[in-house]
Coordinates of C-alpha atoms and ligand atoms in Angstrom, one line a residue:
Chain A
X15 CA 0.0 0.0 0.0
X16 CA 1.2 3.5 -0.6
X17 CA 1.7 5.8 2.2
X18 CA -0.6 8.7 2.1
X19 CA 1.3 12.2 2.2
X20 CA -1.0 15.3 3.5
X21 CA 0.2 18.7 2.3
X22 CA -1.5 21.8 3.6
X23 CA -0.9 25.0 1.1
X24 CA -1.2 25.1 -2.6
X25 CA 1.9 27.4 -3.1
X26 CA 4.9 27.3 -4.7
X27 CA 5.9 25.6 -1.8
X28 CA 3.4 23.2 -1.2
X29 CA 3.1 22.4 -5.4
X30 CA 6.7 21.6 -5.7
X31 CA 7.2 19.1 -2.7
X32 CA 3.6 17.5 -3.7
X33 CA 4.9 17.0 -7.6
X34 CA 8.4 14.9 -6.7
X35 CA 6.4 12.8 -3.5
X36 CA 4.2 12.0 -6.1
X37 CA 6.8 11.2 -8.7
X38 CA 8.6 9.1 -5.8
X39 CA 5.3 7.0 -5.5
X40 CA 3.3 8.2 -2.4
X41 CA -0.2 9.2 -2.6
X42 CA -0.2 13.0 -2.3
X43 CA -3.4 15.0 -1.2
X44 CA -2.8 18.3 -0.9
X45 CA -5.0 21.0 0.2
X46 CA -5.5 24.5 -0.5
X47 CA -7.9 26.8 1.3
X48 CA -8.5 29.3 -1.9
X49 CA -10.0 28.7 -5.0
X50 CA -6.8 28.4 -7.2
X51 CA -3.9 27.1 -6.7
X52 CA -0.5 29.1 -6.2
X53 CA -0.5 30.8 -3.0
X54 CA 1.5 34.6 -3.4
X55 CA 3.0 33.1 -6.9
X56 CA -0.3 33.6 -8.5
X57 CA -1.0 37.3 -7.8
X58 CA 2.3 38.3 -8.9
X59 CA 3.2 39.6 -12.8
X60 CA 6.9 39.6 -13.2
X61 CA 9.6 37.8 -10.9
X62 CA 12.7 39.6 -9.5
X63 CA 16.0 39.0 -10.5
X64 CA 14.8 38.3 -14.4
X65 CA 11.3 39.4 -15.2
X66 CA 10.5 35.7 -15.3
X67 CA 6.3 35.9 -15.9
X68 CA 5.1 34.6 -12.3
X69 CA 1.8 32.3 -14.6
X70 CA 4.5 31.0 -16.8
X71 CA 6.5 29.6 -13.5
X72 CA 3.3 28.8 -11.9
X73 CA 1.7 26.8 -15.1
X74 CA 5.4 24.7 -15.2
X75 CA 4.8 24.1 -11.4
X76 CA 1.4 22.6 -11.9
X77 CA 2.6 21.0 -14.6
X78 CA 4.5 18.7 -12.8
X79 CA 2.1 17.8 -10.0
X80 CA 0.1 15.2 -12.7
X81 CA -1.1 12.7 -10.1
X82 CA -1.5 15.0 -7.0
X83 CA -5.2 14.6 -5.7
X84 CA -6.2 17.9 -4.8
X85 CA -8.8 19.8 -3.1
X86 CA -9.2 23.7 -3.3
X87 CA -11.1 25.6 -1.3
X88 CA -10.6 23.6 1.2
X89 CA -9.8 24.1 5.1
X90 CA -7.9 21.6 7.6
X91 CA -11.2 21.2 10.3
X92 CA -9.0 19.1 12.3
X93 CA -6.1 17.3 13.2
X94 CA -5.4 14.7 15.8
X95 CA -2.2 12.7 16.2
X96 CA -2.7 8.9 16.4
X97 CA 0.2 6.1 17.1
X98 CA 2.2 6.7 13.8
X99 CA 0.0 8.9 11.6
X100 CA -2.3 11.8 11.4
X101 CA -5.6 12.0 11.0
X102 CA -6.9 14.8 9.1
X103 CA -10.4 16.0 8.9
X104 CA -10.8 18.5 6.0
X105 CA -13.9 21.1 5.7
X106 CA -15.0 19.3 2.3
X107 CA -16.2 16.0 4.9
X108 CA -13.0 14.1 3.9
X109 CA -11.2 12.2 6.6
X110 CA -7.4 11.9 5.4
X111 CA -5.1 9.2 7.6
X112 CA -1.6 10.2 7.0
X113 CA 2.1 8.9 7.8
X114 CA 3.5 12.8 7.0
X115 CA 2.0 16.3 7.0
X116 CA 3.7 18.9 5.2
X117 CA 3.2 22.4 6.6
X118 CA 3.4 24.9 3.1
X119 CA 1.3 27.4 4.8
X120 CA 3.0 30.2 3.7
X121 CA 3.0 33.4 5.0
X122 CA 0.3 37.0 4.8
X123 CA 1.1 40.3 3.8
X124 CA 1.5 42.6 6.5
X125 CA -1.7 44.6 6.7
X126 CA -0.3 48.6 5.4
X127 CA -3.2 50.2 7.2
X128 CA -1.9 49.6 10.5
X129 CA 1.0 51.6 9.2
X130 CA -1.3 55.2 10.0
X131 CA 1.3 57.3 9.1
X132 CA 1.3 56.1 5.4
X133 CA -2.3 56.5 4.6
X134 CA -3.6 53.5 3.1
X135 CA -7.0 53.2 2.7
X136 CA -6.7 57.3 3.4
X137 CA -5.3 58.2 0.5
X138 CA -5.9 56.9 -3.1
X139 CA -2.9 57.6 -4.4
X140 CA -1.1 55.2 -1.5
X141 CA -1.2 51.3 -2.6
X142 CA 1.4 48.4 -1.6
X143 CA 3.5 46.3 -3.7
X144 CA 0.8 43.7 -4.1
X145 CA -1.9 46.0 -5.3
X146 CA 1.2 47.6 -8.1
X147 CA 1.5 43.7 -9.2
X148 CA -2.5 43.6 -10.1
X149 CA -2.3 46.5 -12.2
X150 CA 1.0 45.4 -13.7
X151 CA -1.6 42.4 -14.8
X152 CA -3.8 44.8 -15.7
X153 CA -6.2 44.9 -12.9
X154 CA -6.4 48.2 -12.7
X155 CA -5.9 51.3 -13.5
X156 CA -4.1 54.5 -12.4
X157 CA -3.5 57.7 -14.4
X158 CA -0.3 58.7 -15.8
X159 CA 2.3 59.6 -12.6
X160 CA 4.9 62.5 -12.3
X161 CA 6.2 61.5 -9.4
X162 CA 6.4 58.0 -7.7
X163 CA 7.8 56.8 -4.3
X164 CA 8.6 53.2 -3.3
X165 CA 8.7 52.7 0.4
X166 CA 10.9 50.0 2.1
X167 CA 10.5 48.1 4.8
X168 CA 6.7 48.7 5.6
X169 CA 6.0 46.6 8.5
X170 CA 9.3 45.2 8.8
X171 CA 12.6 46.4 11.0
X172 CA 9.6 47.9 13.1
X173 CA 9.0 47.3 16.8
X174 CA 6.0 49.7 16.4
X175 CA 4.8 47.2 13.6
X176 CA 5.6 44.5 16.0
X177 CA 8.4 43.0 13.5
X178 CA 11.9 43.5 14.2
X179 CA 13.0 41.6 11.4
X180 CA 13.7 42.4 7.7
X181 CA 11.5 40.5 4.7
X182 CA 14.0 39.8 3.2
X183 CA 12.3 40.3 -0.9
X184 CA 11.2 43.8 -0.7
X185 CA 14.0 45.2 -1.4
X186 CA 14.2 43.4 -4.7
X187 CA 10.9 43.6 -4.9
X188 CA 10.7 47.4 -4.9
X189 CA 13.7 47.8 -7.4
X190 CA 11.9 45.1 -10.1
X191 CA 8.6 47.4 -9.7
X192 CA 10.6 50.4 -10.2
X193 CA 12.0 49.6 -12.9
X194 CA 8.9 48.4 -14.6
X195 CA 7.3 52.0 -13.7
X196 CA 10.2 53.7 -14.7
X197 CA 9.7 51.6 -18.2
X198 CA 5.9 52.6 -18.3
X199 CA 6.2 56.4 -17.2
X200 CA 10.0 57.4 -18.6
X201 CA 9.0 60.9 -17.6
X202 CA 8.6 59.9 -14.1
X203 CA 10.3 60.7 -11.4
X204 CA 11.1 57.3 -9.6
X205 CA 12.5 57.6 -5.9
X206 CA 12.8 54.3 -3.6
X207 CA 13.0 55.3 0.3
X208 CA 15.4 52.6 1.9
X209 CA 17.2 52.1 4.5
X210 CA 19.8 49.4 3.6
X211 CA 19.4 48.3 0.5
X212 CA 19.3 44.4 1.1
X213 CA 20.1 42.8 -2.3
X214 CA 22.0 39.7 -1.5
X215 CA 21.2 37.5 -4.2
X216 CA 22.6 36.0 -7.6
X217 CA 21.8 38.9 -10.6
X218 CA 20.0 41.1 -7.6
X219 CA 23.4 43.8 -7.8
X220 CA 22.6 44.2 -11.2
X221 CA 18.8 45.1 -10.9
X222 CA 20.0 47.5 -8.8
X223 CA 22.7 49.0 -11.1
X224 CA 19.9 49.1 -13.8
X225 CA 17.5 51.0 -11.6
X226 CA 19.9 53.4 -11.2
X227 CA 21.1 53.4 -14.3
X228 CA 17.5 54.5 -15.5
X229 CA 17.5 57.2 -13.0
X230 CA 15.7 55.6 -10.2
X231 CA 16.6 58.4 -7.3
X232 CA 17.3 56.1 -3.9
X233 CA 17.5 58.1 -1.0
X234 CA 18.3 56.8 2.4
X235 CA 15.7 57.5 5.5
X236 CA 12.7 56.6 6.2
X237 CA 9.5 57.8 5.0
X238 CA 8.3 59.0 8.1
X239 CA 4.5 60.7 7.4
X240 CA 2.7 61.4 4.2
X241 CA -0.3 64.3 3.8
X242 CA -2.5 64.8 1.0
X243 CA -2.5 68.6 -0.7
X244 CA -5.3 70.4 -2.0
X245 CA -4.5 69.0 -5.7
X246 CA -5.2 65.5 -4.3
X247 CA -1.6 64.8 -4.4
X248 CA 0.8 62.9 -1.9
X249 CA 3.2 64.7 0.0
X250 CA 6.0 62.8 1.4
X251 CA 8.6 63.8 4.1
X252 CA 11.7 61.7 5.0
X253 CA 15.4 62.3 6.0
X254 CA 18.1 62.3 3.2
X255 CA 20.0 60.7 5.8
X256 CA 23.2 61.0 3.5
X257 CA 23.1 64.5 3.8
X258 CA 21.3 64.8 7.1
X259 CA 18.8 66.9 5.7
X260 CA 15.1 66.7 5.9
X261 CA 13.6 66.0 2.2
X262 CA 9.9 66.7 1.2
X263 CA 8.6 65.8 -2.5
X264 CA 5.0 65.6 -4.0
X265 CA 4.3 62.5 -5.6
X266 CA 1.1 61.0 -7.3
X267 CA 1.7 57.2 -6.3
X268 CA 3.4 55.9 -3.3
X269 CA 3.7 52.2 -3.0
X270 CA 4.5 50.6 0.6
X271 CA 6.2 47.4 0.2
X272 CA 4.6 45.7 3.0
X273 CA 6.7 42.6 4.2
X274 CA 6.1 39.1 4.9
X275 CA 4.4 37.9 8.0
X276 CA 3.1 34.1 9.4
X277 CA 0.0 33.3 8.0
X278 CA -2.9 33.3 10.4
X279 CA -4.5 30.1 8.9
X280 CA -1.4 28.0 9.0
X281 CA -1.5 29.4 12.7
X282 CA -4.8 28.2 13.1
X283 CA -3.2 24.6 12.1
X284 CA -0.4 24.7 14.3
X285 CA -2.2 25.5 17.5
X286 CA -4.1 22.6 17.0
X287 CA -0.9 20.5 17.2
X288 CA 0.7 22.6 19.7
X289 CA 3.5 23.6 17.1
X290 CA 5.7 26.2 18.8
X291 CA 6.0 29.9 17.0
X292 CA 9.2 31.7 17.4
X293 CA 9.4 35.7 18.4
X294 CA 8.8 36.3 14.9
X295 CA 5.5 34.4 15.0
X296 CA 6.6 32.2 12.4
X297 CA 6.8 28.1 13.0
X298 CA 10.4 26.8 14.6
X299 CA 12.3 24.7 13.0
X300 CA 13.8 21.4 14.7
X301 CA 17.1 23.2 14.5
X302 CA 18.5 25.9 12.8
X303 CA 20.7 24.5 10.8
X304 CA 20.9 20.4 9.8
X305 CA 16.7 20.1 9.6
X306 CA 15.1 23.2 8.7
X307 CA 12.4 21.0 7.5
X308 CA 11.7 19.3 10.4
X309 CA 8.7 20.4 13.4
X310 CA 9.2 19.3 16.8
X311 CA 6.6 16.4 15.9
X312 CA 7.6 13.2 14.4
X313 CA 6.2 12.8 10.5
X314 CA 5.7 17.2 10.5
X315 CA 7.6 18.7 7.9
X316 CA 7.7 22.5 6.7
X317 CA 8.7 24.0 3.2
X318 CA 8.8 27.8 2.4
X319 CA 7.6 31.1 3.8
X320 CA 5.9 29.3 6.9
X321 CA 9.2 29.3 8.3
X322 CA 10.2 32.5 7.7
X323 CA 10.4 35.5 4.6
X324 CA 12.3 33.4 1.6
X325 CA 12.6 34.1 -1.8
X326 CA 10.6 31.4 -4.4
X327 CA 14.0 29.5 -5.3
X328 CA 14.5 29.3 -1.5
X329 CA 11.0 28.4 -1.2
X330 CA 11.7 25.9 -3.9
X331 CA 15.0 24.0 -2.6
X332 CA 13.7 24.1 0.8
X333 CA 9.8 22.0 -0.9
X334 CA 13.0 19.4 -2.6
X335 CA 14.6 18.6 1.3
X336 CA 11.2 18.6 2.8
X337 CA 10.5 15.8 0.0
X338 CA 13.7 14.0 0.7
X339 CA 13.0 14.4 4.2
X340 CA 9.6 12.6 4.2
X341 CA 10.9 9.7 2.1
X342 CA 13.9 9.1 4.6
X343 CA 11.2 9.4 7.3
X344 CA 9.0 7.1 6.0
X345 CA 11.5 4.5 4.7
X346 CA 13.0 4.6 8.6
X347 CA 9.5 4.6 10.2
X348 CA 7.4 2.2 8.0
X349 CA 10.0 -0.2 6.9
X350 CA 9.0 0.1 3.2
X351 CA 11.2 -0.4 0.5
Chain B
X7 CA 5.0 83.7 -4.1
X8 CA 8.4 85.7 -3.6
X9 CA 10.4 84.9 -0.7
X10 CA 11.3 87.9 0.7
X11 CA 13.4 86.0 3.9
X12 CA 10.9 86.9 6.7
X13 CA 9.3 84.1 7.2
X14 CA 9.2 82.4 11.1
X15 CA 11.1 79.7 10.3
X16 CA 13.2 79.7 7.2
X17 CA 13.2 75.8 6.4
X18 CA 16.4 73.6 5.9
X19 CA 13.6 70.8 4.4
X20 CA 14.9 70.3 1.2
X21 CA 11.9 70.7 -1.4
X22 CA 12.5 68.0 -4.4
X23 CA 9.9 69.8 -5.9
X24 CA 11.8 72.5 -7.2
X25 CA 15.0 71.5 -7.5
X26 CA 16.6 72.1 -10.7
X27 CA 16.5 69.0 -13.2
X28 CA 17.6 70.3 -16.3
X29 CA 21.1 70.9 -15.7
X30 CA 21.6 67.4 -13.7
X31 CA 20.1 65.7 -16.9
X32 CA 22.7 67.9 -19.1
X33 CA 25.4 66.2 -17.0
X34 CA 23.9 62.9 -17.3
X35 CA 24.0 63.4 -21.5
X36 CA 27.7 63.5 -21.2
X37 CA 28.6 61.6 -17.6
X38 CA 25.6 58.6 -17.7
X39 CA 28.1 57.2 -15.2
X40 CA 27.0 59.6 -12.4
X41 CA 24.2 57.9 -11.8
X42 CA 25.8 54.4 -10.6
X43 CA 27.4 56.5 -7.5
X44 CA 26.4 54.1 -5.0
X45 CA 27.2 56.5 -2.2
X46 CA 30.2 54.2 -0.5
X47 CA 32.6 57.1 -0.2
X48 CA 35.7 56.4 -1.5
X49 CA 36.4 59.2 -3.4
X50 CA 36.3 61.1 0.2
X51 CA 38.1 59.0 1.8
X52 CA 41.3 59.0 -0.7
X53 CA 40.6 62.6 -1.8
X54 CA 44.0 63.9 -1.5
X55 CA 42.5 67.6 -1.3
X56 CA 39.9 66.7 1.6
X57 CA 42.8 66.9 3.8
X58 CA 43.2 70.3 3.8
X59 CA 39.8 71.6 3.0
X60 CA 36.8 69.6 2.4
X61 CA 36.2 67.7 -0.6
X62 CA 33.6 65.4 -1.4
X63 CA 32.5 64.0 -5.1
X64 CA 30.1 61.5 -2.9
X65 CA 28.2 64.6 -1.5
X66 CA 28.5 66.8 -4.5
X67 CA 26.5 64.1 -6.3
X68 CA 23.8 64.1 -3.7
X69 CA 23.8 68.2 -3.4
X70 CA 23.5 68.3 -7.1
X71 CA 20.5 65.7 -7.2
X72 CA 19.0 67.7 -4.2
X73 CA 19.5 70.5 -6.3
X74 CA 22.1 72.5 -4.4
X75 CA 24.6 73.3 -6.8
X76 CA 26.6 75.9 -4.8
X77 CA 27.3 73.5 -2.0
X78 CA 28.4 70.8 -4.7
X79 CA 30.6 73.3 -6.4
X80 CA 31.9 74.2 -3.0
X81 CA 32.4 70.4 -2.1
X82 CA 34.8 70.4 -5.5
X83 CA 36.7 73.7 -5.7
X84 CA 39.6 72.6 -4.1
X85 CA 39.8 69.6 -6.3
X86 CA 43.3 69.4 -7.4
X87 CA 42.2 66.5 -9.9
X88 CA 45.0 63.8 -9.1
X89 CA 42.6 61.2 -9.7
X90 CA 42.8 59.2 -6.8
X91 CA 39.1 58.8 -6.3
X92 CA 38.7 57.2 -9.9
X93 CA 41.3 54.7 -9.1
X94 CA 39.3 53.6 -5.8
X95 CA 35.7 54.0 -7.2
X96 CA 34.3 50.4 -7.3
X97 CA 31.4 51.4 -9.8
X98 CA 34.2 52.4 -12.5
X99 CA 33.1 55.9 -12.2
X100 CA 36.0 58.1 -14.0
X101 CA 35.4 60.5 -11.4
X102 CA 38.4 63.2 -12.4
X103 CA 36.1 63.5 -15.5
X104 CA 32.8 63.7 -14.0
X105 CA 34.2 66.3 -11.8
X106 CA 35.4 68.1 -14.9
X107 CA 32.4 67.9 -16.3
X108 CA 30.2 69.2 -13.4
X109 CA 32.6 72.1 -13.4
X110 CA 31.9 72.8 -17.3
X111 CA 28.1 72.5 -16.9
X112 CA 27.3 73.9 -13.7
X113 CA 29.7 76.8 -13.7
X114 CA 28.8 77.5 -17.3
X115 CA 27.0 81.2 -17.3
Ligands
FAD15 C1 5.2 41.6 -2.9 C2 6.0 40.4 -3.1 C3 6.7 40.1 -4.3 C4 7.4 38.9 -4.4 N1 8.1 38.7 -5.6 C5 9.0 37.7 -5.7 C6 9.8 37.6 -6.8 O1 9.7 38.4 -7.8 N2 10.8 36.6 -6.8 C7 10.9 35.7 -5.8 O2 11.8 34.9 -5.8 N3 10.1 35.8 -4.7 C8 9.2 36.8 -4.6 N4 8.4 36.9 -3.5 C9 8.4 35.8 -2.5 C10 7.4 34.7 -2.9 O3 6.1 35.2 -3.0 C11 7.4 33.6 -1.8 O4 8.7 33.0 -1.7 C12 6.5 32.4 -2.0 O5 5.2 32.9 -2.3 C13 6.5 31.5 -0.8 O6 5.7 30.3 -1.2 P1 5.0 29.5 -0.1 O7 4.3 28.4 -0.8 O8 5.8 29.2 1.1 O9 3.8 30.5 0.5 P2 2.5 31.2 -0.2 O10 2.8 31.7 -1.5 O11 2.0 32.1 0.9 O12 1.5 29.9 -0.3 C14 0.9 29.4 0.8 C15 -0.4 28.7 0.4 O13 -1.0 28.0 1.5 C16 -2.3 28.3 1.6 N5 -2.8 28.0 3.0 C17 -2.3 28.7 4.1 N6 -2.9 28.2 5.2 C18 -3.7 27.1 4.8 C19 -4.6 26.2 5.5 N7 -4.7 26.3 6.8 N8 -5.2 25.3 4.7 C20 -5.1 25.3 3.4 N9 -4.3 26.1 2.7 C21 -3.6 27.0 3.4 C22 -2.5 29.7 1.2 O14 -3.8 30.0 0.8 C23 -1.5 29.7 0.0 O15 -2.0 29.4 -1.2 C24 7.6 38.0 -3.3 C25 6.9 38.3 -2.1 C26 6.2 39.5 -2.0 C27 5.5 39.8 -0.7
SF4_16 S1 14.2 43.3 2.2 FE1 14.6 45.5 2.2 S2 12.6 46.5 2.2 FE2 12.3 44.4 2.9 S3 12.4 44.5 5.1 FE3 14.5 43.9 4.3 S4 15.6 45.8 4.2 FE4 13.4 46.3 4.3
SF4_17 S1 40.7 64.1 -8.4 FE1 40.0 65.7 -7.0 S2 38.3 64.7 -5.8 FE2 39.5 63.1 -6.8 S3 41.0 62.5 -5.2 FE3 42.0 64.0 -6.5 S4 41.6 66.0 -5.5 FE4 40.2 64.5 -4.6
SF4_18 S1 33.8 56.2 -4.9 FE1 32.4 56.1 -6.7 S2 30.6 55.0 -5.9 FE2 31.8 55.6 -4.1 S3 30.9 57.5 -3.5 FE3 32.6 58.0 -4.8 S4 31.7 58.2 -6.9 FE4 30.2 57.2 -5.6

């Protein structure tokens, strides 16, 4: 008999593992609480470093996951722990007994409104890196900009926002989109607000030498309160900390790029197994080192942002160990093969 | 409205707003390079005039974007234009050039 394998999130991280378990012979049931599969992937346009099309990554992902049984719009109702296994009662009526749960819950945007000072949900003009990636699809709509302002860091290396630590792919993220606006609008004046410009990865240097090379303006400080004026534009006041001088511009969009917190559902999953939550809120690993992919809890495995902010290729590798993880684990614990 | 200097609290606030773009673009025709200063400060540090008095091709770049162009001409005039700072520039800047060329173009009448 095939072992069943339970994965909770349709994401990139959840799709990937689910494809090669399936490809190494398990029976795979994977559940996703939306309607579509995808998780973050599928409500972005274009990927940093490249400008990789986020559909054409996620259509290759599904690709790969022939033989998967899935259910969307479906909810964990329950979870118990029995001898070896878990048993898994989903919000579709379906009762799933399985030898290994993979956590792929992901993570949740942080909420801009909570940042007052910014005025979203004030202001039209203010929107968050999210909303710029629907109208990059063509969601929306938003008439032609003189000015633009990308803000770093929105909920993250905050104590006010309760988030100390740094999202680690908004700082790509901001350069990618202002590029792509700077493409749109060339008459724009482009200006990203940073603080330390965190662009660690392979080809990320270069994204950033091309911003500037367009004439992306970055200035370092903080954007710390934006008003309206009577024209119904944004005014925004930060420190050029460079030159330690106050700065003030008028701008007609300001984009927050609001950073990566735990996702309340996979929360809502955890508590039920009395996973434990680091500071940050996100799930703790085993260890932080030799089995990131490893819970507390025998036969629990994570992959990707429920862990912590990642990147999709670090989401990716990390959905690859989690597999080979659960095959060592079952081999070891069931005796099979 | 013209400024006639009694107002409360004259502002240091730098005003983006109305800071002078064409001249900065005019550089960038000629010096595209400008634009890859990635604020480190090298040039400062090796400048072999900021010794004596200061020198800074670092903040001259952000004064002219800020639109201050007599505190980045200041931040130059004592540039003796050894080169140093191009040899330590890690974006490949030629610096002694740019410097040459923000002289031409901003001290133009
Ligand atoms: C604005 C922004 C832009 C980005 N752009 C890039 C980029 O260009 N390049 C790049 O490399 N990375 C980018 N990233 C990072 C990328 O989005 C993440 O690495 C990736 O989405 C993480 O995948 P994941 O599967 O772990 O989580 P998610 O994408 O969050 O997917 C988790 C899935 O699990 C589901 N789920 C959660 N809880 C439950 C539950 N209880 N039951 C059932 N289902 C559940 C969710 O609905 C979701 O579908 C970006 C991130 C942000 C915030
Ligand atoms: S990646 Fe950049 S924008 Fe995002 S939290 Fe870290 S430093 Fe801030
Ligand atoms: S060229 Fe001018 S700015 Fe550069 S190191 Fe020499 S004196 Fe200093
Ligand atoms: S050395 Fe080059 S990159 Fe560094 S501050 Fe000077 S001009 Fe800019």
């Amino acid at each position: 008999m095939k072992n069943n394998i339970l994965i909770i999130g349709g994401g990139p991280a959840g799709l990937e593992a689910s494809g090669i378990l399936v490809k190494m012979g398990y029976n795979v049931i994977l559940v996703e609480k939306e309607k579509q599969l995808g998780g973050h992937l599928a409500k972005w346009d274009t990927l940093f470093p490249d400008g990789l099309k986020a559909e054409d990554l996620l259509k290759a992902m599904i690709k790969k996951t022939g033989g998967v049984k899935y259910f969307t719009d479906t909810q964990v109702q329950s979870v118990n722990i029995l001898n070896k296994s878990y048993n898994v009662i989903l919000s579709n009526g379906i009762t799933v007994l399985a030898d290994a749960v993979l956590l792929a819950t992901g993570f949740d945007l942080f909420k801009a409104e909570k940042k007052e000072e910014y005025g979203y949900g004030v202001y039209e003009g203010v929107i968050t890196n999210a909303d710029l990636e629907q109208y990059f699809k063509g969601n929306f709509s938003i008439k032609k900009p003189k000015a633009v302002g990308f803000v770093h860091c929105v909920g993250s290396r905050d104590e006010k926002a309760c988030n100390p630590a740094c999202s680690k792919v908004c700082c790509a993220t901001a350069v990618k989109q202002a590029c792509h606006i700077k493409e749109k609008f060339p008459q724009a004046d482009v200006f990203c607000f940073y603080m330390d410009l965190r662009m660690f990865g392979r080809h990320y240097e270069d994204l950033y030498l091309k911003a500037q090379k367009m004439g992306i303006r970055f200035i370092r400080g903080r954007v710390s309160e934006v008003a309206e004026t009577s024209e119904g534009r944004l005014l925004v006041k930060a420190e050029d900390t460079l030159s330690s001088k106050p700065i003030k511009v008028t701008l007609d969009t300001l984009v927050l790029m609001a950073g990566m917190r735990p996702s309340e559902s996979g929360y809502q999953v955890g508590h039920q197994l009395n996973l434990s939550v680091e500071e940050d809120g996100f799930f703790s690993t085993k260890d932080t080192m030799l089995s990131l992919q490893k819970s507390n809890l025998e036969g629990l495995f994570f992959a990707g942002a429920a862990t912590g902010p990642k990147t999709l290729p670090d989401t990716l590798h990390e959905a690859r160990s989690a597999a080979m993880e659960i095959d060592n684990y079952i081999t070891e614990t069931f005796n099979k093969r | 409205m013209i400024d006639f200097g009694f107002g409360l609290s004259p502002s240091s606030r730098v005003n983006l707003d109305l800071r002078d773009k064409e001249l900065f673009s005019k550089l960038i025709e000629t010096e595209s390079d400008a634009l890859k200063c990635m604020a480190c400060g090298s040039c400062t540090a090796s400048c072999s005039a900021g010794v004596f008095e200061e020198t800074s091709l670092r903040s001259a770049l952000l004064n002219l974007q800020n639109g201050n162009k007599e505190k980045a001409l200041n931040l130059l005039s004592h540039c003796m234009f050894c080169g140093k700072c191009t040899m330590v520039c890690p974006r490949g800047i030629n610096t002694r050039h740019l410097i040459l060329s923000i002289n031409k173009i901003y001290q133009a009448r």
